[in-house]
JSON list of C-alpha atoms and ligand atoms in Angstrom, two decimals:
[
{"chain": "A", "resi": 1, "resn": "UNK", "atom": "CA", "xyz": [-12.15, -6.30, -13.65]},
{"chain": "A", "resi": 2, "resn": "UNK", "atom": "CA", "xyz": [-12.34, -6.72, -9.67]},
{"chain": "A", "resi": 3, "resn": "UNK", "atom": "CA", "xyz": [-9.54, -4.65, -7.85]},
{"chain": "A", "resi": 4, "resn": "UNK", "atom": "CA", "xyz": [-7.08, -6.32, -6.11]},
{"chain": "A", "resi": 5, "resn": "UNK", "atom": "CA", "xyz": [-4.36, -5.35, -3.74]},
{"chain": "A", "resi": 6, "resn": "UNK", "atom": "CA", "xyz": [-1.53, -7.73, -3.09]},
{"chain": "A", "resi": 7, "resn": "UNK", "atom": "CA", "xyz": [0.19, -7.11, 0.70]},
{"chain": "A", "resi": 8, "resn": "UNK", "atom": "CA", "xyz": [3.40, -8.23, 0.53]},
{"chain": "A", "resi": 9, "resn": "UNK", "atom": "CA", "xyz": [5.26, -9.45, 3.79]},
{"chain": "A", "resi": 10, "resn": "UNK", "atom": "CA", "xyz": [9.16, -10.32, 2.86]},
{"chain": "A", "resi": 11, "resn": "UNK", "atom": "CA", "xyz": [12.49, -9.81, 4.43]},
{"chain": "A", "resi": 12, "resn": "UNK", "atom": "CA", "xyz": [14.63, -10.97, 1.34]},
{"chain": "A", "resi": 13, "resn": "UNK", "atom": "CA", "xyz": [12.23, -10.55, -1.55]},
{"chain": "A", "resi": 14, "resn": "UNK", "atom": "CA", "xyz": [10.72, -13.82, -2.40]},
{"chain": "A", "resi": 15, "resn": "UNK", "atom": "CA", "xyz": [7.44, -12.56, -1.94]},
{"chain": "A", "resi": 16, "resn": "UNK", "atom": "CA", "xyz": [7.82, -9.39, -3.45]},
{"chain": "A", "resi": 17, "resn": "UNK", "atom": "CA", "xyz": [8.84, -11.23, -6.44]},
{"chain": "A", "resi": 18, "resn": "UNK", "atom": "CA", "xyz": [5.69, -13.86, -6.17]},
{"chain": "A", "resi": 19, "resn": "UNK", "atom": "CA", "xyz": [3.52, -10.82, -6.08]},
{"chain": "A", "resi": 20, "resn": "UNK", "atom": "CA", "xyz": [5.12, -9.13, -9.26]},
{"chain": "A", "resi": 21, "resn": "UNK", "atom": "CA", "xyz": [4.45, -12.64, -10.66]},
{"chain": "A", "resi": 22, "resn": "UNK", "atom": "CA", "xyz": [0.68, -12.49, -9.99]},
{"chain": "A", "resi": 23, "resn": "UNK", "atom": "CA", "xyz": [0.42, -8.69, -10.88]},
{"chain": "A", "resi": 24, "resn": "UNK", "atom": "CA", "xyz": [1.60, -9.70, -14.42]},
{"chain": "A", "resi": 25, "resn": "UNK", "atom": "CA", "xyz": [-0.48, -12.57, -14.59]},
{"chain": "A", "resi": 26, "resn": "UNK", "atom": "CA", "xyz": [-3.80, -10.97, -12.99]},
{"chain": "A", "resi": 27, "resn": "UNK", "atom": "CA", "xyz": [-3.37, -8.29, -15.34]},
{"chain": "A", "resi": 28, "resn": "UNK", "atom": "CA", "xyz": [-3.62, -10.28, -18.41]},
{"chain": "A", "resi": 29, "resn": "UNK", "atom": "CA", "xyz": [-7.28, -11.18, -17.12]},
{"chain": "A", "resi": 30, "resn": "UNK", "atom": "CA", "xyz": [-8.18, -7.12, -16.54]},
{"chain": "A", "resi": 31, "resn": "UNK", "atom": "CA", "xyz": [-7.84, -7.28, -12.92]},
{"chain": "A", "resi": 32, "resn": "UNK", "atom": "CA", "xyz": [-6.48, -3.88, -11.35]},
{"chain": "A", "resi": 33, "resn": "UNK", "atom": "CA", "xyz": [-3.59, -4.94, -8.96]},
{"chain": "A", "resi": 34, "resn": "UNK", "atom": "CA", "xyz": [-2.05, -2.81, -6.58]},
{"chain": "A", "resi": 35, "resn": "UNK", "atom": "CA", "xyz": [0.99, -4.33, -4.42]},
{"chain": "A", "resi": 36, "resn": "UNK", "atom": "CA", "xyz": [1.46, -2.68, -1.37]},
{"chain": "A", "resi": 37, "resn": "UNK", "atom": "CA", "xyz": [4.78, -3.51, 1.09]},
{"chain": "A", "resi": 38, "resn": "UNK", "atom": "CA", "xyz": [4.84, -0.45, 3.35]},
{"chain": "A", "resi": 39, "resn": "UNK", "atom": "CA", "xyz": [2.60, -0.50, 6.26]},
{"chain": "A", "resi": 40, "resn": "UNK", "atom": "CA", "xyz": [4.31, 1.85, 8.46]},
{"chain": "A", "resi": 41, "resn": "UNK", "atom": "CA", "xyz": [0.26, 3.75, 8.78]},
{"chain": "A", "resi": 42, "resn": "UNK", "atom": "CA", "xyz": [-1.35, 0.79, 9.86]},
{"chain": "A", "resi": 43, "resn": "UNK", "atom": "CA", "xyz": [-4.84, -0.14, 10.10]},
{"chain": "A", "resi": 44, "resn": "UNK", "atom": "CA", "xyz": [-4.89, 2.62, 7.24]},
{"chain": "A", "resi": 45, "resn": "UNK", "atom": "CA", "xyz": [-4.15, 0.29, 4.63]},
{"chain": "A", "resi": 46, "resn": "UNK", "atom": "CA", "xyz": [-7.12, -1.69, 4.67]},
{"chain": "A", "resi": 47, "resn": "UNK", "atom": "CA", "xyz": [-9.78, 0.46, 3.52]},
{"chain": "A", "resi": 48, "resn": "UNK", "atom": "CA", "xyz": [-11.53, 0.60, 0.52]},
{"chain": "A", "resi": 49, "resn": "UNK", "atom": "CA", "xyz": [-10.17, -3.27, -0.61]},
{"chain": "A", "resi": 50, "resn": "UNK", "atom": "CA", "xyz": [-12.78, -6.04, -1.01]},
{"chain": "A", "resi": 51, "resn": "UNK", "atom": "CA", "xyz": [-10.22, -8.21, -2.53]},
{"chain": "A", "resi": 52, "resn": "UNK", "atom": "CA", "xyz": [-7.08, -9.02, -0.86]},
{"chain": "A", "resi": 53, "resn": "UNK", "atom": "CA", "xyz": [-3.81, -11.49, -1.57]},
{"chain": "A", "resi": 54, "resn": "UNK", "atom": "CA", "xyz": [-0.91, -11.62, 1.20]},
{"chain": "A", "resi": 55, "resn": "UNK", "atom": "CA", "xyz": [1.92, -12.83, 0.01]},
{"chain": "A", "resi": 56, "resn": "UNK", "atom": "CA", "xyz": [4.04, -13.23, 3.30]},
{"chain": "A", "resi": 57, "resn": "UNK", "atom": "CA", "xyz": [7.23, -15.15, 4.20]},
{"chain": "A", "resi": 58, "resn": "UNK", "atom": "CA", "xyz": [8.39, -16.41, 7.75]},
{"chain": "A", "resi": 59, "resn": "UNK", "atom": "CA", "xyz": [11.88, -15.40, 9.31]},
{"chain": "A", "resi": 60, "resn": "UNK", "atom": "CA", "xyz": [13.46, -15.97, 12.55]},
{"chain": "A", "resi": 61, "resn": "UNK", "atom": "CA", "xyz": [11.92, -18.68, 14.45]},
{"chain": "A", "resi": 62, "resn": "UNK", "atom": "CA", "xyz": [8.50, -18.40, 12.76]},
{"chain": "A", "resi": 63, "resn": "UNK", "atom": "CA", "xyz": [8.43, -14.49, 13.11]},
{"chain": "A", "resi": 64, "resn": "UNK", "atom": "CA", "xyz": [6.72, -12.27, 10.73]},
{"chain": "A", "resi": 65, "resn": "UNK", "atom": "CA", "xyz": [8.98, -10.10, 8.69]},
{"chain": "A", "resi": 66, "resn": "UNK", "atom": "CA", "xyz": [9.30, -6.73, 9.60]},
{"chain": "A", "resi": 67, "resn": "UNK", "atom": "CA", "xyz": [8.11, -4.52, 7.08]},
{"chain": "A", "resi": 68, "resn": "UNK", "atom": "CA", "xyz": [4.59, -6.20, 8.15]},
{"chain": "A", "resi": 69, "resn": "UNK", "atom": "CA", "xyz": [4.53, -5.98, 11.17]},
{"chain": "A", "resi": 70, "resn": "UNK", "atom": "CA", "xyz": [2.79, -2.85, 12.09]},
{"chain": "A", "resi": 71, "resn": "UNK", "atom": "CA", "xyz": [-0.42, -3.74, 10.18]},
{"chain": "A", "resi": 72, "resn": "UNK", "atom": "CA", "xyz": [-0.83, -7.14, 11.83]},
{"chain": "A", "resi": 73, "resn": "UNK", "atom": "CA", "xyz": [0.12, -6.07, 15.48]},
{"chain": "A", "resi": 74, "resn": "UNK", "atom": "CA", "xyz": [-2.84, -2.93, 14.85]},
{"chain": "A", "resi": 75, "resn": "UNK", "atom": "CA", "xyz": [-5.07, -5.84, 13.21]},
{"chain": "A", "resi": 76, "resn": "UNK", "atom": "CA", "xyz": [-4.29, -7.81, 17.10]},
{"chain": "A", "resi": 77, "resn": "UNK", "atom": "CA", "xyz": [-4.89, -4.49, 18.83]},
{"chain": "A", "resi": 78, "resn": "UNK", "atom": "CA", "xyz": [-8.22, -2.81, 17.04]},
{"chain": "A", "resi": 79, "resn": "UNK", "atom": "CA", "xyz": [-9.60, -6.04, 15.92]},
{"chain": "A", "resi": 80, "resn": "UNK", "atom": "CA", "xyz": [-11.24, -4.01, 12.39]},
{"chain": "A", "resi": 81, "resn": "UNK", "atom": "CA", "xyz": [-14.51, -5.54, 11.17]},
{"chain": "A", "resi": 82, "resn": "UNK", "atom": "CA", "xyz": [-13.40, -7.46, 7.91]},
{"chain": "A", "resi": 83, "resn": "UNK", "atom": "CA", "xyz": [-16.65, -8.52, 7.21]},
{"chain": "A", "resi": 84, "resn": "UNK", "atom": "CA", "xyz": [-16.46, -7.29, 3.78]},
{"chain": "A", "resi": 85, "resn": "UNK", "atom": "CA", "xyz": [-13.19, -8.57, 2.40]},
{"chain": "A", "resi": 86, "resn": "UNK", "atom": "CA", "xyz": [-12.49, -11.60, 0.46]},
{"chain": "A", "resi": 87, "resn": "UNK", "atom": "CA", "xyz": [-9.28, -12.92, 1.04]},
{"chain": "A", "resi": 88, "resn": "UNK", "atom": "CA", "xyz": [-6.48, -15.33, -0.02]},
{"chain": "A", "resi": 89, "resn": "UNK", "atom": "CA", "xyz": [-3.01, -16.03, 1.80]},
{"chain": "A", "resi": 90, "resn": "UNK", "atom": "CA", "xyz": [0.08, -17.33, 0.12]},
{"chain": "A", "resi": 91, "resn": "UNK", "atom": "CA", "xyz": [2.55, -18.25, 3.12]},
{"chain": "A", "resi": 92, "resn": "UNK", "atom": "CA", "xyz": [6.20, -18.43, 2.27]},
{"chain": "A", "resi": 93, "resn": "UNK", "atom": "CA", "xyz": [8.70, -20.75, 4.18]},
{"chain": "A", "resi": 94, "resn": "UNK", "atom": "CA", "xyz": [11.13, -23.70, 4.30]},
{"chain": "A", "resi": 95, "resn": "UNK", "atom": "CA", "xyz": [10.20, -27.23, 5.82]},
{"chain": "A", "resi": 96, "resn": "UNK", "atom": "CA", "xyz": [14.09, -27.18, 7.26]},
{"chain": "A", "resi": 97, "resn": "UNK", "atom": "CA", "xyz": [12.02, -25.21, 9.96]},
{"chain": "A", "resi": 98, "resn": "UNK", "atom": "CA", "xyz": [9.60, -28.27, 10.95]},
{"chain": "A", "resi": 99, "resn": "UNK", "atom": "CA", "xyz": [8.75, -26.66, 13.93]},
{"chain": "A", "resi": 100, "resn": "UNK", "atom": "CA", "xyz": [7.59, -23.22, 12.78]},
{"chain": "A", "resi": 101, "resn": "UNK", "atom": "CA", "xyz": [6.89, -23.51, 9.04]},
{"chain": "A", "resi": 102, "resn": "UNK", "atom": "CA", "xyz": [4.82, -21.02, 7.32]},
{"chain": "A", "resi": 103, "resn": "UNK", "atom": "CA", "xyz": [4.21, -19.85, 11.13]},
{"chain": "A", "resi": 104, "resn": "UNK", "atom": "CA", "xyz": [4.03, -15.69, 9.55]},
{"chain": "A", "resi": 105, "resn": "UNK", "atom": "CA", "xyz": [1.35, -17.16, 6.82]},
{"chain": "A", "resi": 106, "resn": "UNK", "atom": "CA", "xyz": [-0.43, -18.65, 9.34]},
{"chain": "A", "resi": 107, "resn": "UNK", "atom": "CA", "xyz": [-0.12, -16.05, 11.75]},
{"chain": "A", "resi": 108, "resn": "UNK", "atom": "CA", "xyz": [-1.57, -13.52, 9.05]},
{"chain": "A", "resi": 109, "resn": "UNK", "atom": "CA", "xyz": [-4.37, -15.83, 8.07]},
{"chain": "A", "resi": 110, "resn": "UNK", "atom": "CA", "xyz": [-5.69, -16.51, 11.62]},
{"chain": "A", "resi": 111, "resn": "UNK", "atom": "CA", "xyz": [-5.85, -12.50, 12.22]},
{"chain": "A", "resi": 112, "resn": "UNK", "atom": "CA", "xyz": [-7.42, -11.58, 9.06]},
{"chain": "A", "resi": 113, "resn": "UNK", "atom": "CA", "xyz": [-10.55, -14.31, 9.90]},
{"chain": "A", "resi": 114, "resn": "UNK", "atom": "CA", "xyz": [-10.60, -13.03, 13.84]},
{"chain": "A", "resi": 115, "resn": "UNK", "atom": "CA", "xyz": [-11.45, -9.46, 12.09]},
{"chain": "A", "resi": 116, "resn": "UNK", "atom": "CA", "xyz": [-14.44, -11.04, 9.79]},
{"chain": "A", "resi": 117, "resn": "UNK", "atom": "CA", "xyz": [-12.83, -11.10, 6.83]},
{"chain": "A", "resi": 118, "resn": "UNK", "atom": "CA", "xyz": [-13.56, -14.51, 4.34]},
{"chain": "A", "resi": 119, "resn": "UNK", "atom": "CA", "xyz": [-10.87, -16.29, 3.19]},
{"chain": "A", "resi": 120, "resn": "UNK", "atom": "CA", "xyz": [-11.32, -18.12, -0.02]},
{"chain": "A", "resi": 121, "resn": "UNK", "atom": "CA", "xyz": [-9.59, -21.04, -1.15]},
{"chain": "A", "resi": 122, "resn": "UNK", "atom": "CA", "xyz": [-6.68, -23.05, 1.16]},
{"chain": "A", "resi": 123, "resn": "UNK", "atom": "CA", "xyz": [-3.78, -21.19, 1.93]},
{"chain": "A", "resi": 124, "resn": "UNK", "atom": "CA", "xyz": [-0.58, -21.92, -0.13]},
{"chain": "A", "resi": 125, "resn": "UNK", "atom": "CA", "xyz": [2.44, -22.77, 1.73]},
{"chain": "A", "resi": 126, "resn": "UNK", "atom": "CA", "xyz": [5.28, -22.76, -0.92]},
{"chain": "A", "resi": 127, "resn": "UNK", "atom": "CA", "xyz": [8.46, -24.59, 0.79]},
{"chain": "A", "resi": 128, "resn": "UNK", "atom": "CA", "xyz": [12.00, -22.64, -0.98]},
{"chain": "A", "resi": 129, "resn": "UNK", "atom": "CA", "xyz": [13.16, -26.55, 0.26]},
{"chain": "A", "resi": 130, "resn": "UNK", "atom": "CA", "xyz": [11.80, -28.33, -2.54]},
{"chain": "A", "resi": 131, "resn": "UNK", "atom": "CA", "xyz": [10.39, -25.30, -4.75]},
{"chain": "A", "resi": 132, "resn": "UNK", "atom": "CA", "xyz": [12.59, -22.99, -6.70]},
{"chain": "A", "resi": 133, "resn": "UNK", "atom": "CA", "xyz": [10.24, -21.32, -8.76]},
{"chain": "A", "resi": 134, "resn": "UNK", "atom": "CA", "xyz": [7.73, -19.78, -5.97]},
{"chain": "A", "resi": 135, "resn": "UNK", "atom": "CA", "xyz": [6.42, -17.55, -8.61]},
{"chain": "A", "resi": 136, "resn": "UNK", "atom": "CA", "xyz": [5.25, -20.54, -10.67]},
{"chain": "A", "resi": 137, "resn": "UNK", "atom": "CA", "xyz": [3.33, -22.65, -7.91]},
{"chain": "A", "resi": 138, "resn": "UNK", "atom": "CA", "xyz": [1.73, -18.71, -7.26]},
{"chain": "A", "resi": 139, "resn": "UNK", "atom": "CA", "xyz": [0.48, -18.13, -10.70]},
{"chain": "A", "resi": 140, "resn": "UNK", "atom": "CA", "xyz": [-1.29, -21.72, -10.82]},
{"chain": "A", "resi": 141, "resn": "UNK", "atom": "CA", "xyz": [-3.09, -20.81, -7.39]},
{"chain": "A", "resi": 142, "resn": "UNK", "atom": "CA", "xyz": [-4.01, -17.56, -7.82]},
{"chain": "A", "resi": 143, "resn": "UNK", "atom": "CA", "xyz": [-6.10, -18.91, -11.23]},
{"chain": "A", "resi": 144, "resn": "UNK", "atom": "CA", "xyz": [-7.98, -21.48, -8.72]},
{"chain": "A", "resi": 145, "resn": "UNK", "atom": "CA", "xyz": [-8.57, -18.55, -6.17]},
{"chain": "A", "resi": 146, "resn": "UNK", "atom": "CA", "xyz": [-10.00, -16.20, -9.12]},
{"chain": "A", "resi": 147, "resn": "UNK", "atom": "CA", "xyz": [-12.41, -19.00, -10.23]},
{"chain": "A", "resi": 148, "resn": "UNK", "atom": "CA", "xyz": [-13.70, -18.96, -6.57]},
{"chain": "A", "resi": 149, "resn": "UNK", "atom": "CA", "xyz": [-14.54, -15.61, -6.13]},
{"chain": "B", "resi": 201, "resn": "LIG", "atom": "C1", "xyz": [17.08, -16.52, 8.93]},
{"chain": "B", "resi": 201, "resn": "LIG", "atom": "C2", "xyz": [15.91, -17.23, 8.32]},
{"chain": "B", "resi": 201, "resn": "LIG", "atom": "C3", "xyz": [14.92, -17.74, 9.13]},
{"chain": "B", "resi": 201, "resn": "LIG", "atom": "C4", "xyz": [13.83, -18.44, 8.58]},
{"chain": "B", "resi": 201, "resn": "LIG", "atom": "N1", "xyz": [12.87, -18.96, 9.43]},
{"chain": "B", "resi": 201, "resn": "LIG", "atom": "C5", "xyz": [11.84, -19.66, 8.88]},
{"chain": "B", "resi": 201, "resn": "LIG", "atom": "C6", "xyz": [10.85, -20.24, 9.74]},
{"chain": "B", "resi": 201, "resn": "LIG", "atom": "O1", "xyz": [10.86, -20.14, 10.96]},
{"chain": "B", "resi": 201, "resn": "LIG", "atom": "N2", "xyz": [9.83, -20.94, 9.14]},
{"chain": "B", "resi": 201, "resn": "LIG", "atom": "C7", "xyz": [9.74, -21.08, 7.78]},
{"chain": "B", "resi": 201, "resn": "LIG", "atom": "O2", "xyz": [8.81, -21.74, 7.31]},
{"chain": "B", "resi": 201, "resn": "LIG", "atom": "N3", "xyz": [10.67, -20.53, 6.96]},
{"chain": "B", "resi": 201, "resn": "LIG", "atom": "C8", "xyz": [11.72, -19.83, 7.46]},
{"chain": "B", "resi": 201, "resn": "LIG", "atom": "N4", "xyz": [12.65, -19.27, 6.64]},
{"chain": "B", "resi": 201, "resn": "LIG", "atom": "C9", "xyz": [12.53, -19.45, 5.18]},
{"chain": "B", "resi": 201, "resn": "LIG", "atom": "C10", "xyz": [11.92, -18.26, 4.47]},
{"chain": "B", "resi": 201, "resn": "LIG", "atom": "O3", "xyz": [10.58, -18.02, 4.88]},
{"chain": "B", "resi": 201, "resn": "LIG", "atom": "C11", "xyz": [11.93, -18.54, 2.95]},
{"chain": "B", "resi": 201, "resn": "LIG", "atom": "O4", "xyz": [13.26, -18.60, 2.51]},
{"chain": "B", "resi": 201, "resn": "LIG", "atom": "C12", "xyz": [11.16, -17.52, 2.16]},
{"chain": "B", "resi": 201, "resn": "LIG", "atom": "O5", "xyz": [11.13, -17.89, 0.79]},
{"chain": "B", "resi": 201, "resn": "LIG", "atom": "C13", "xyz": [11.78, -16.14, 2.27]},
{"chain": "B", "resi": 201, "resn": "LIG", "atom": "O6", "xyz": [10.92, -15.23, 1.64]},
{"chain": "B", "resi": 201, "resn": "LIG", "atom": "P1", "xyz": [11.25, -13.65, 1.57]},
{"chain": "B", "resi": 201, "resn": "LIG", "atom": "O7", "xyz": [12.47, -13.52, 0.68]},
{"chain": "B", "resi": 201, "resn": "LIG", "atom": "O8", "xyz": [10.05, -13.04, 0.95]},
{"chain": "B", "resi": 201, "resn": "LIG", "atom": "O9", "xyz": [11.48, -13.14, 2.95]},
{"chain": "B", "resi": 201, "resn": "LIG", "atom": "C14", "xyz": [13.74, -18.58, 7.17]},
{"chain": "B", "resi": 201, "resn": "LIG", "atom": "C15", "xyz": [14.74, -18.04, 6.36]},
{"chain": "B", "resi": 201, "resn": "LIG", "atom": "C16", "xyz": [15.81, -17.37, 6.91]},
{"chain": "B", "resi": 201, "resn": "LIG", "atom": "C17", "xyz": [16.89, -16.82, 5.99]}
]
């Protein structure tokens, strides 16, 4: 029964779709999901969440996608204690881009342990290379990162 809220990071919907994917699936165990893409108020967002997915793709040369934008460049700025959020990160990208793969995911990861915040469980990195069902490979980790909490 443990809320979660899913922040979604995409530019062409992938991860919009993988978090519809996990709200169907984490609802089926009684866990309140709320998906949240608009972040246009900030460091506003994060309160009152102990349990938190990001679901975030990478665009450009290993830039975050815009709609996320302002919440991690506040997170940079105010540095928010964290300390009491759990957190898991599923990073969306293509190996095409050796150089900067899964750079956003990353990106989003390293900020949300600078504030305090816990991740739990390794970060996914779902290549769209050699993985057409990103919803799939989602499902089966978010059931390992429920079992952890
Ligand atoms: C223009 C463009 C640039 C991209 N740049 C990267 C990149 O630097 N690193 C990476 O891992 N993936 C990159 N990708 C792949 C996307 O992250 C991948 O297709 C992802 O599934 C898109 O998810 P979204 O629809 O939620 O935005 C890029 C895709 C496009 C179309």
């Amino acid at each position: 029964m443990t809320d979660i809220v899913i922040f979604v990071g995409t530019e062409s919907g992938n991860a919009q779709m993988v978090a519809e994917a996990l709200n169907d699936e984490l609802g089926r165990f009684d866990h309140g999901v709320e998906i949240i893409e608009e972040f246009d108020d900030g460091l506003d967002v994060l309160e009152g969440h102990e349990m938190v997915i990001i679901a975030c793709s990478t665009h450009g040369l290993g830039e975050l996608p815009d709609n996320i934008i302002p919440l991690i460049d506040a997170m940079n700025e105010a540095k928010p204690d964290l300390s009491h959020m759990k957190y898991g990160v599923i990073a969306l990208g293509d190996q095409t881009y050796s150089d900067t793969f899964c750079k956003a995911g990353k990106d989003v990861d390293a900020i949300f342990t600078a504030c305090g915040a816990k991740r739990v469980g390794d970060r996914l990195e779902i290549d769209a290379c050699t993985q057409p069902l990103p919803d799939e490979e989602a499902i089966d980790w978010a059931k390992e990162w429920l079992s952890l909490l």
